[in-house]
Structure formats: structure tokens, C-alpha cells
Amino acid sequence: MLTSIAISNFAIVESLELEFKQGMTVISGETGAGKSIMVDALSLCLGDRTDAGVVRHGEKKADISASFDIQLYPDVQEWLEERDLEQDQHCILRRVISKEGRSKAYINGRPCTLNDLKEVGSQLVDIHGQHEHQSLLKKHAQRQQLDEYGQLTELAKQVHQQYAVWRQLKDELFAKQNQSAEQEAKVQLLSYQAQELAQLDLKEGEIESLEQEQTFLSNIADSQMKAYQASNLLADNEEGSICSLLNQAINSASQINPQTQALEGALEMMNSALIQAQEATESLRHYQDTLEQDPERLSVIESRLSDIYDTARRHKCLPEALLSLRESVENELTQIQGGEESLEVLKEKEEQAYEQLTALATTLTEKRIVTKDELAQKVEEQIHALGMPHARFYIQCQPLNQVTANGFEDIEYMIASNPGQPAQALRKVASGGELSRISLGIQVVTAHTSTIPTLVFDEVDVGISGGIAEVVGRMLRSVGQRGQVFSVTHLAQVAAQGHQHLRVSKKVANDATSSQVEILKEQDRTQEIARLLGGIELTEQTLAHAREMLSNVQLQ
């Protein structure tokens, strides 16, 4: 259930923190004070769309968080655990909206998508009022509610699971039956490719090694010539070689007199250069001796590289990718040719799965037909008590041409508000007031089986008064006694029924308007009930009436 809500800079709310209890909480206040702001803020925490207009004027962002106790709701716990979002049997939903209209969502302090917020929010709160988005208008929610009322949830889950099993087998069978010629052609192609790549038998690093050797063998003649030229310049040319010139330079410098320290350094460097030139000459001669042309080996290498490059071109890939291509082709061929069940075995499995599915779905249909009539009768009784004496409520089980994951039928709530009118889908009911009362009647009947912990009724008492208003109040209280209910109301008869009463007021200070909420104690609550009864001017008569109404509720 909802344990607390914190709102910051949302609409005309500057800062608000409230804690809630189980039971029925009523919210009242003067027109324009912001009674529905908490409902709107909670809706954003549940994933509703938003815009920059919700941010309080002059502020950078609005921040709303709602905390829920989920100890008694294992489905919600399981949902959070599957996404690694669990936190001590609590669920905290948070929404931050910037003044530019950007929005961020969080579950238990961790960022999440808006869809995640909507999904978990739909399991925690159901909002009823003048809005199209309430879950009661959705057929899947109606089907779920019917199954919960009839204790058919587990059976419906089995149908859903068995449908998934059958559907997978059916898809596999269809694919196998239609693979024939196309599959054979693919097997032939893959077999040819696998054989070709196996014959090539390329090794890891082979291409790089071959290319390096090819470069070396192709350049032997040129290398020999250049090594000869270099050694000739160094020493082999007796008249103009570097060694000959260095010897001449050393002889000339040695005859200089007197010998200075600088001259000795120059002679030392020239002698060192001569020695290095002579050693370089020997190294070049030795290198020349190692060079030996091998045309036969070069031909083998070029032929091997040509085979590799041609194979890569045929497969439209880089030569380096041939190794991974071979592995991929062999794996795909193995997957197609081996490890699959025969067509006959697969067909038998599909037929058995379908028989199990239809048996489960047939049982579900039979139980739904019994349940829908009982639920419709009880809901109709509640609707009559809510000021719609001529309304007729039906639950339509429309047979489908084939079984689905949800069974053999399409479930939809139907209503005929007035005599002589044909029944139409509940989602097509035009009157918001009628829809709110129908919603309330359904919730009263199904409250004990509902898996949603918190129900919010936003002005469900629009268009009613007197005795009907008191009936609405009593119904809301009875639902609240089995869970948690919030009711935004302007009627004293409804407000008096609450276990907890919140009053919303508007305050203007320093040219700024803000909305405030306070939890009313006994005396303040009497005055608020009296205000709802008689307006701004409170008389002793209206106060006495308010006290009587609160006393009567306590005696019920």
C-alpha cells in the first residue's frame, strides 16, 4: 500500500510530505485549492505523460516520490527481483521533471524507463475518475479482474504457459515443413563452401608469414646488387673508396707539425671511422654470401597466396576473415543437418501440446461462464444502490475462432444504463459520473480478490447527492476496510466515512500561491464536514449535523 508521498515544486505545491495509513483517506478542500494535485502527482509517479507546465513557476524542476509497502504483494516483489530492483520489501517510485519538460524516472533509487514505471505502477495503484486511462476500461484488466474474482488466476496462467509451449512447437513444425527445397539448396551451398575452405586449410598467421617471405625472395637480386654497390663504395674501389680516402686523410693529418690536442682528436676519430668502414665492408660481404635466389620456393609461395586471395574474392571477404568464415559455415551446416527432431516426432509433440492447451482452455471457459454471471449480478446490485436503478450490467464472453494465450473467449464488461437501450462496452460509456459509479460498484464487489493494494477515486461523487452520496461513502469505506482507498470529494456524506481526512487549502504570500495539506483532527474535521454541508458560514446547526454524521459512522 501507499505509505508516503513527497512532492516538491509541482504545480502550486512548493513542498509537501505526507504519510498514509490503511483504510479510507478522504481529501477535501475549496474549489481551486488543489485537491486533485496529489492524484496528478501520483499519476506521474505511475508513468503518466507530462510536460514543463507541471513545474512550479520560477523553479528548475519538480520532484515527486511515492513509497509503497509491498510485503503482502509477492507479484510486485518478484517483478522487482527479476530486474534487480528489490529493496527491503519496499518500492519507491520517483519522477523528476525539468522546466524544459524533460523527465527522469527511478525505482528504488535506480534509473528506469517510463514503461517500467508504468508496469510496476499498474500493480500498485488503480486510479478511478474522469479519466480514460483507468485500468477498468481495458479489456485485459477486465479479464484479469474476472479471473481473480473466480479464483481462476492460476488456471489462466497455466493456459498462457501452455499456449507458449504449443506456439513454439507449431512454429518449429511450420519452419521444418517449409524448408524443403530452399533448405536443400542452402545445405548444398554450405557444403560446397565448407569443402572449399577445408581444402584451403588456412592456418592462423599464415598469410602474414607468406607475404613477408614473398617480399624477401622477390627482392634478392636487387639486394645483392645494392650490397655490392655499398661494399664497393666502402672498400672495394681502390682509388675512390671510403676506406682509401680515409687512409689518405690520416696520412696527411699525421704529417702536420706540431701535433696539437685537437689534431690528435681528429686523427683518433678518422682511425675509428676507418675501422668501422672496414667492419661494415666485411658485414656486407657476408650478407652477400647468404643471399641465394630460390625461384621454385617463390613460385610455391605466390601460388599459395593466389589461392587464398581468389578464395576470399569468391566469398566476398577479406583474406584474414577466411578462418572465421570457415568456422561459421561449418557451425551453420552442423546446426541444419544435425540435432533436430524428425518431422514426425515434432508433429506428435505439437498435437499433444495442443490437446493439453484446449483441455485447460475449455475448463477455464466453463468456470468463467459460471463466474461472470455471479459477478455481473452482484455488480448490478451495487450499481442500482448508487442511483442507477434501471442499469443492466453484463459480462460478455465472446467465443473466438481459435484458442489464444488467454483462452477461447474475449472478455468485456457491458452496460445498458437505461431501459430500452442496447448494452455497449463499458469503455464507450460517455458519462464520467456514470463510469465512476460503475467503477465503484465493481470495486466494492471485487475488493476482497483484487491484487492492487491502493485504489484512488477522484471525485466519483460528481452529479450525486443526498442518500446516494451516503451510499457511495459507505461503499468506499467498506472497500477501504479491506485495503487502502483514497477519495477526492466535495460531499460531506462521503468525507464523513473516511478513516483519515486530509484538507487542502491555498495560501498566498509574497505574491506567490501555494497549496497546503493538513491531516485533520476531531474538531477540525467537524468544521470541515460542516463547511461541506453549509458553505463558508458555519452555524451551530451545521456543526451539530457534522458531529452527528461522524458519530453515526463510528457506530456503524
PDB file of N, CA, C and O in Angstrom, residues 59-109:
ATOM      1  N   GLU A  59      10.813  27.736 -10.639  1.00  0.00           N
ATOM      2  CA  GLU A  59      11.667  26.650 -10.161  1.00  0.00           C
ATOM      3  C   GLU A  59      12.273  25.881 -11.341  1.00  0.00           C
ATOM      4  O   GLU A  59      11.748  25.913 -12.461  1.00  0.00           O
ATOM      5  N   LYS A  60      13.370  25.157 -11.070  1.00  0.00           N
ATOM      6  CA  LYS A  60      14.075  24.439 -12.130  1.00  0.00           C
ATOM      7  C   LYS A  60      13.479  23.071 -12.422  1.00  0.00           C
ATOM      8  O   LYS A  60      13.538  22.586 -13.546  1.00  0.00           O
ATOM      9  N   LYS A  61      12.909  22.439 -11.388  1.00  0.00           N
ATOM     10  CA  LYS A  61      12.394  21.091 -11.601  1.00  0.00           C
ATOM     11  C   LYS A  61      11.348  20.741 -10.552  1.00  0.00           C
ATOM     12  O   LYS A  61      11.323  21.316  -9.462  1.00  0.00           O
ATOM     13  N   ALA A  62      10.492  19.782 -10.900  1.00  0.00           N
ATOM     14  CA  ALA A  62       9.535  19.207  -9.956  1.00  0.00           C
ATOM     15  C   ALA A  62      10.029  17.806  -9.596  1.00  0.00           C
ATOM     16  O   ALA A  62      10.561  17.086 -10.449  1.00  0.00           O
ATOM     17  N   ASP A  63       9.851  17.442  -8.331  1.00  0.00           N
ATOM     18  CA  ASP A  63      10.359  16.149  -7.849  1.00  0.00           C
ATOM     19  C   ASP A  63       9.258  15.475  -7.029  1.00  0.00           C
ATOM     20  O   ASP A  63       8.766  16.050  -6.053  1.00  0.00           O
ATOM     21  N   ILE A  64       8.864  14.275  -7.453  1.00  0.00           N
ATOM     22  CA  ILE A  64       7.771  13.557  -6.782  1.00  0.00           C
ATOM     23  C   ILE A  64       8.231  12.136  -6.495  1.00  0.00           C
ATOM     24  O   ILE A  64       8.786  11.465  -7.368  1.00  0.00           O
ATOM     25  N   SER A  65       8.022  11.670  -5.284  1.00  0.00           N
ATOM     26  CA  SER A  65       8.330  10.277  -4.961  1.00  0.00           C
ATOM     27  C   SER A  65       7.209   9.693  -4.124  1.00  0.00           C
ATOM     28  O   SER A  65       6.627  10.374  -3.279  1.00  0.00           O
ATOM     29  N   ALA A  66       6.901   8.433  -4.385  1.00  0.00           N
ATOM     30  CA  ALA A  66       5.855   7.711  -3.652  1.00  0.00           C
ATOM     31  C   ALA A  66       6.436   6.408  -3.140  1.00  0.00           C
ATOM     32  O   ALA A  66       7.083   5.665  -3.886  1.00  0.00           O
ATOM     33  N   SER A  67       6.202   6.120  -1.856  1.00  0.00           N
ATOM     34  CA  SER A  67       6.750   4.918  -1.229  1.00  0.00           C
ATOM     35  C   SER A  67       5.633   3.929  -0.935  1.00  0.00           C
ATOM     36  O   SER A  67       4.571   4.315  -0.421  1.00  0.00           O
ATOM     37  N   PHE A  68       5.875   2.661  -1.244  1.00  0.00           N
ATOM     38  CA  PHE A  68       4.869   1.620  -1.068  1.00  0.00           C
ATOM     39  C   PHE A  68       5.432   0.480  -0.215  1.00  0.00           C
ATOM     40  O   PHE A  68       6.600   0.102  -0.347  1.00  0.00           O
ATOM     41  N   ASP A  69       4.575  -0.053   0.644  1.00  0.00           N
ATOM     42  CA  ASP A  69       4.892  -1.271   1.402  1.00  0.00           C
ATOM     43  C   ASP A  69       4.350  -2.447   0.598  1.00  0.00           C
ATOM     44  O   ASP A  69       3.148  -2.545   0.359  1.00  0.00           O
ATOM     45  N   ILE A  70       5.240  -3.355   0.168  1.00  0.00           N
ATOM     46  CA  ILE A  70       4.825  -4.453  -0.719  1.00  0.00           C
ATOM     47  C   ILE A  70       5.005  -5.814  -0.053  1.00  0.00           C
ATOM     48  O   ILE A  70       5.100  -6.834  -0.740  1.00  0.00           O
ATOM     49  N   GLN A  71       5.038  -5.847   1.267  1.00  0.00           N
ATOM     50  CA  GLN A  71       5.252  -7.115   1.974  1.00  0.00           C
ATOM     51  C   GLN A  71       4.211  -8.166   1.616  1.00  0.00           C
ATOM     52  O   GLN A  71       4.513  -9.353   1.543  1.00  0.00           O
ATOM     53  N   LEU A  72       2.971  -7.728   1.394  1.00  0.00           N
ATOM     54  CA  LEU A  72       1.885  -8.671   1.146  1.00  0.00           C
ATOM     55  C   LEU A  72       1.607  -8.881  -0.340  1.00  0.00           C
ATOM     56  O   LEU A  72       0.590  -9.471  -0.700  1.00  0.00           O
ATOM     57  N   TYR A  73       2.531  -8.402  -1.194  1.00  0.00           N
ATOM     58  CA  TYR A  73       2.273  -8.474  -2.629  1.00  0.00           C
ATOM     59  C   TYR A  73       3.459  -9.138  -3.341  1.00  0.00           C
ATOM     60  O   TYR A  73       4.350  -8.480  -3.883  1.00  0.00           O
ATOM     61  N   PRO A  74       3.480 -10.480  -3.338  1.00  0.00           N
ATOM     62  CA  PRO A  74       4.615 -11.235  -3.897  1.00  0.00           C
ATOM     63  C   PRO A  74       4.834 -11.003  -5.387  1.00  0.00           C
ATOM     64  O   PRO A  74       5.962 -11.102  -5.856  1.00  0.00           O
ATOM     65  N   ASP A  75       3.767 -10.716  -6.135  1.00  0.00           N
ATOM     66  CA  ASP A  75       3.934 -10.490  -7.572  1.00  0.00           C
ATOM     67  C   ASP A  75       4.792  -9.256  -7.827  1.00  0.00           C
ATOM     68  O   ASP A  75       5.632  -9.243  -8.732  1.00  0.00           O
ATOM     69  N   VAL A  76       4.578  -8.205  -7.039  1.00  0.00           N
ATOM     70  CA  VAL A  76       5.378  -6.986  -7.182  1.00  0.00           C
ATOM     71  C   VAL A  76       6.822  -7.272  -6.769  1.00  0.00           C
ATOM     72  O   VAL A  76       7.776  -6.840  -7.432  1.00  0.00           O
ATOM     73  N   GLN A  77       6.990  -8.016  -5.665  1.00  0.00           N
ATOM     74  CA  GLN A  77       8.337  -8.371  -5.210  1.00  0.00           C
ATOM     75  C   GLN A  77       9.074  -9.153  -6.288  1.00  0.00           C
ATOM     76  O   GLN A  77      10.257  -8.907  -6.558  1.00  0.00           O
ATOM     77  N   GLU A  78       8.385 -10.105  -6.880  1.00  0.00           N
ATOM     78  CA  GLU A  78       9.003 -10.922  -7.934  1.00  0.00           C
ATOM     79  C   GLU A  78       9.397 -10.062  -9.127  1.00  0.00           C
ATOM     80  O   GLU A  78      10.473 -10.231  -9.702  1.00  0.00           O
ATOM     81  N   TRP A  79       8.531  -9.109  -9.511  1.00  0.00           N
ATOM     82  CA  TRP A  79       8.814  -8.208 -10.638  1.00  0.00           C
ATOM     83  C   TRP A  79      10.085  -7.414 -10.376  1.00  0.00           C
ATOM     84  O   TRP A  79      10.946  -7.264 -11.253  1.00  0.00           O
ATOM     85  N   LEU A  80      10.222  -6.899  -9.157  1.00  0.00           N
ATOM     86  CA  LEU A  80      11.410  -6.115  -8.797  1.00  0.00           C
ATOM     87  C   LEU A  80      12.660  -6.986  -8.765  1.00  0.00           C
ATOM     88  O   LEU A  80      13.731  -6.569  -9.231  1.00  0.00           O
ATOM     89  N   GLU A  81      12.539  -8.199  -8.215  1.00  0.00           N
ATOM     90  CA  GLU A  81      13.692  -9.096  -8.120  1.00  0.00           C
ATOM     91  C   GLU A  81      14.205  -9.488  -9.501  1.00  0.00           C
ATOM     92  O   GLU A  81      15.414  -9.592  -9.719  1.00  0.00           O
ATOM     93  N   GLU A  82      13.303  -9.705 -10.440  1.00  0.00           N
ATOM     94  CA  GLU A  82      13.707 -10.081 -11.791  1.00  0.00           C
ATOM     95  C   GLU A  82      14.552  -8.999 -12.445  1.00  0.00           C
ATOM     96  O   GLU A  82      15.375  -9.274 -13.326  1.00  0.00           O
ATOM     97  N   ARG A  83      14.378  -7.752 -12.005  1.00  0.00           N
ATOM     98  CA  ARG A  83      15.112  -6.616 -12.592  1.00  0.00           C
ATOM     99  C   ARG A  83      16.169  -6.049 -11.652  1.00  0.00           C
ATOM    100  O   ARG A  83      16.680  -4.951 -11.881  1.00  0.00           O
ATOM    101  N   ASP A  84      16.457  -6.809 -10.567  1.00  0.00           N
ATOM    102  CA  ASP A  84      17.453  -6.380  -9.569  1.00  0.00           C
ATOM    103  C   ASP A  84      17.119  -5.012  -8.996  1.00  0.00           C
ATOM    104  O   ASP A  84      17.992  -4.161  -8.813  1.00  0.00           O
ATOM    105  N   LEU A  85      15.839  -4.798  -8.693  1.00  0.00           N
ATOM    106  CA  LEU A  85      15.390  -3.512  -8.148  1.00  0.00           C
ATOM    107  C   LEU A  85      14.797  -3.649  -6.754  1.00  0.00           C
ATOM    108  O   LEU A  85      14.242  -2.682  -6.220  1.00  0.00           O
ATOM    109  N   GLU A  86      14.908  -4.841  -6.136  1.00  0.00           N
ATOM    110  CA  GLU A  86      14.275  -5.056  -4.835  1.00  0.00           C
ATOM    111  C   GLU A  86      14.978  -4.250  -3.752  1.00  0.00           C
ATOM    112  O   GLU A  86      16.175  -3.968  -3.834  1.00  0.00           O
ATOM    113  N   GLN A  87      14.220  -3.886  -2.696  1.00  0.00           N
ATOM    114  CA  GLN A  87      14.781  -3.110  -1.584  1.00  0.00           C
ATOM    115  C   GLN A  87      13.930  -3.283  -0.327  1.00  0.00           C
ATOM    116  O   GLN A  87      12.982  -2.534  -0.096  1.00  0.00           O
ATOM    117  N   ASP A  88      14.250  -4.276   0.477  1.00  0.00           N
ATOM    118  CA  ASP A  88      13.644  -4.447   1.806  1.00  0.00           C
ATOM    119  C   ASP A  88      12.117  -4.388   1.781  1.00  0.00           C
ATOM    120  O   ASP A  88      11.497  -3.699   2.593  1.00  0.00           O
ATOM    121  N   GLN A  89      11.501  -5.079   0.829  1.00  0.00           N
ATOM    122  CA  GLN A  89      10.037  -5.163   0.745  1.00  0.00           C
ATOM    123  C   GLN A  89       9.378  -3.781   0.639  1.00  0.00           C
ATOM    124  O   GLN A  89       8.263  -3.577   1.082  1.00  0.00           O
ATOM    125  N   HIS A  90      10.121  -2.833   0.070  1.00  0.00           N
ATOM    126  CA  HIS A  90       9.570  -1.512  -0.213  1.00  0.00           C
ATOM    127  C   HIS A  90       9.775  -1.201  -1.693  1.00  0.00           C
ATOM    128  O   HIS A  90      10.700  -1.708  -2.329  1.00  0.00           O
ATOM    129  N   CYS A  91       8.914  -0.368  -2.207  1.00  0.00           N
ATOM    130  CA  CYS A  91       9.045   0.079  -3.591  1.00  0.00           C
ATOM    131  C   CYS A  91       8.860   1.589  -3.608  1.00  0.00           C
ATOM    132  O   CYS A  91       7.800   2.099  -3.229  1.00  0.00           O
ATOM    133  N   ILE A  92       9.904   2.290  -4.014  1.00  0.00           N
ATOM    134  CA  ILE A  92       9.852   3.755  -4.065  1.00  0.00           C
ATOM    135  C   ILE A  92       9.911   4.176  -5.526  1.00  0.00           C
ATOM    136  O   ILE A  92      10.903   3.934  -6.218  1.00  0.00           O
ATOM    137  N   LEU A  93       8.842   4.811  -5.982  1.00  0.00           N
ATOM    138  CA  LEU A  93       8.779   5.330  -7.349  1.00  0.00           C
ATOM    139  C   LEU A  93       9.051   6.827  -7.312  1.00  0.00           C
ATOM    140  O   LEU A  93       8.497   7.545  -6.482  1.00  0.00           O
ATOM    141  N   ARG A  94       9.898   7.287  -8.232  1.00  0.00           N
ATOM    142  CA  ARG A  94      10.262   8.703  -8.243  1.00  0.00           C
ATOM    143  C   ARG A  94      10.257   9.234  -9.668  1.00  0.00           C
ATOM    144  O   ARG A  94      10.647   8.531 -10.595  1.00  0.00           O
ATOM    145  N   ARG A  95       9.817  10.470  -9.795  1.00  0.00           N
ATOM    146  CA  ARG A  95       9.780  11.128 -11.105  1.00  0.00           C
ATOM    147  C   ARG A  95      10.304  12.553 -10.938  1.00  0.00           C
ATOM    148  O   ARG A  95       9.877  13.284 -10.037  1.00  0.00           O
ATOM    149  N   VAL A  96      11.237  12.942 -11.790  1.00  0.00           N
ATOM    150  CA  VAL A  96      11.797  14.292 -11.774  1.00  0.00           C
ATOM    151  C   VAL A  96      11.536  14.909 -13.140  1.00  0.00           C
ATOM    152  O   VAL A  96      11.898  14.332 -14.172  1.00  0.00           O
ATOM    153  N   ILE A  97      10.905  16.106 -13.156  1.00  0.00           N
ATOM    154  CA  ILE A  97      10.563  16.792 -14.405  1.00  0.00           C
ATOM    155  C   ILE A  97      11.249  18.146 -14.419  1.00  0.00           C
ATOM    156  O   ILE A  97      11.094  18.939 -13.481  1.00  0.00           O
ATOM    157  N   SER A  98      12.024  18.435 -15.455  1.00  0.00           N
ATOM    158  CA  SER A  98      12.716  19.718 -15.561  1.00  0.00           C
ATOM    159  C   SER A  98      11.783  20.766 -16.149  1.00  0.00           C
ATOM    160  O   SER A  98      10.745  20.450 -16.746  1.00  0.00           O
ATOM    161  N   LYS A  99      12.163  22.029 -15.989  1.00  0.00           N
ATOM    162  CA  LYS A  99      11.331  23.122 -16.518  1.00  0.00           C
ATOM    163  C   LYS A  99      11.293  23.116 -18.045  1.00  0.00           C
ATOM    164  O   LYS A  99      10.434  23.754 -18.652  1.00  0.00           O
ATOM    165  N   GLU A 100      12.248  22.377 -18.683  1.00  0.00           N
ATOM    166  CA  GLU A 100      12.225  22.230 -20.141  1.00  0.00           C
ATOM    167  C   GLU A 100      11.307  21.105 -20.590  1.00  0.00           C
ATOM    168  O   GLU A 100      11.114  20.904 -21.785  1.00  0.00           O
ATOM    169  N   GLY A 101      10.778  20.357 -19.621  1.00  0.00           N
ATOM    170  CA  GLY A 101       9.857  19.278 -19.954  1.00  0.00           C
ATOM    171  C   GLY A 101      10.501  17.909 -19.999  1.00  0.00           C
ATOM    172  O   GLY A 101       9.824  16.911 -20.252  1.00  0.00           O
ATOM    173  N   ARG A 102      11.821  17.832 -19.759  1.00  0.00           N
ATOM    174  CA  ARG A 102      12.477  16.517 -19.736  1.00  0.00           C
ATOM    175  C   ARG A 102      12.143  15.788 -18.438  1.00  0.00           C
ATOM    176  O   ARG A 102      11.946  16.411 -17.399  1.00  0.00           O
ATOM    177  N   SER A 103      12.122  14.469 -18.524  1.00  0.00           N
ATOM    178  CA  SER A 103      11.670  13.671 -17.381  1.00  0.00           C
ATOM    179  C   SER A 103      12.639  12.530 -17.111  1.00  0.00           C
ATOM    180  O   SER A 103      13.180  11.929 -18.033  1.00  0.00           O
ATOM    181  N   LYS A 104      12.868  12.235 -15.816  1.00  0.00           N
ATOM    182  CA  LYS A 104      13.664  11.084 -15.402  1.00  0.00           C
ATOM    183  C   LYS A 104      12.839  10.245 -14.436  1.00  0.00           C
ATOM    184  O   LYS A 104      12.085  10.796 -13.626  1.00  0.00           O
ATOM    185  N   ALA A 105      12.998   8.930 -14.528  1.00  0.00           N
ATOM    186  CA  ALA A 105      12.219   8.018 -13.674  1.00  0.00           C
ATOM    187  C   ALA A 105      13.170   7.117 -12.892  1.00  0.00           C
ATOM    188  O   ALA A 105      14.235   6.738 -13.380  1.00  0.00           O
ATOM    189  N   TYR A 106      12.747   6.770 -11.666  1.00  0.00           N
ATOM    190  CA  TYR A 106      13.572   5.926 -10.807  1.00  0.00           C
ATOM    191  C   TYR A 106      12.684   4.923 -10.065  1.00  0.00           C
ATOM    192  O   TYR A 106      11.550   5.241  -9.690  1.00  0.00           O
ATOM    193  N   ILE A 107      13.217   3.720  -9.862  1.00  0.00           N
ATOM    194  CA  ILE A 107      12.579   2.720  -9.000  1.00  0.00           C
ATOM    195  C   ILE A 107      13.608   2.307  -7.959  1.00  0.00           C
ATOM    196  O   ILE A 107      14.691   1.833  -8.298  1.00  0.00           O
ATOM    197  N   ASN A 108      13.260   2.525  -6.692  1.00  0.00           N
ATOM    198  CA  ASN A 108      14.181   2.239  -5.579  1.00  0.00           C
ATOM    199  C   ASN A 108      15.554   2.864  -5.795  1.00  0.00           C
ATOM    200  O   ASN A 108      16.592   2.248  -5.561  1.00  0.00           O
ATOM    201  N   GLY A 109      15.541   4.104  -6.267  1.00  0.00           N
ATOM    202  CA  GLY A 109      16.770   4.878  -6.417  1.00  0.00           C
ATOM    203  C   GLY A 109      17.563   4.597  -7.663  1.00  0.00           C
ATOM    204  O   GLY A 109      18.580   5.239  -7.908  1.00  0.00           O
TER     205      GLY A 109
END
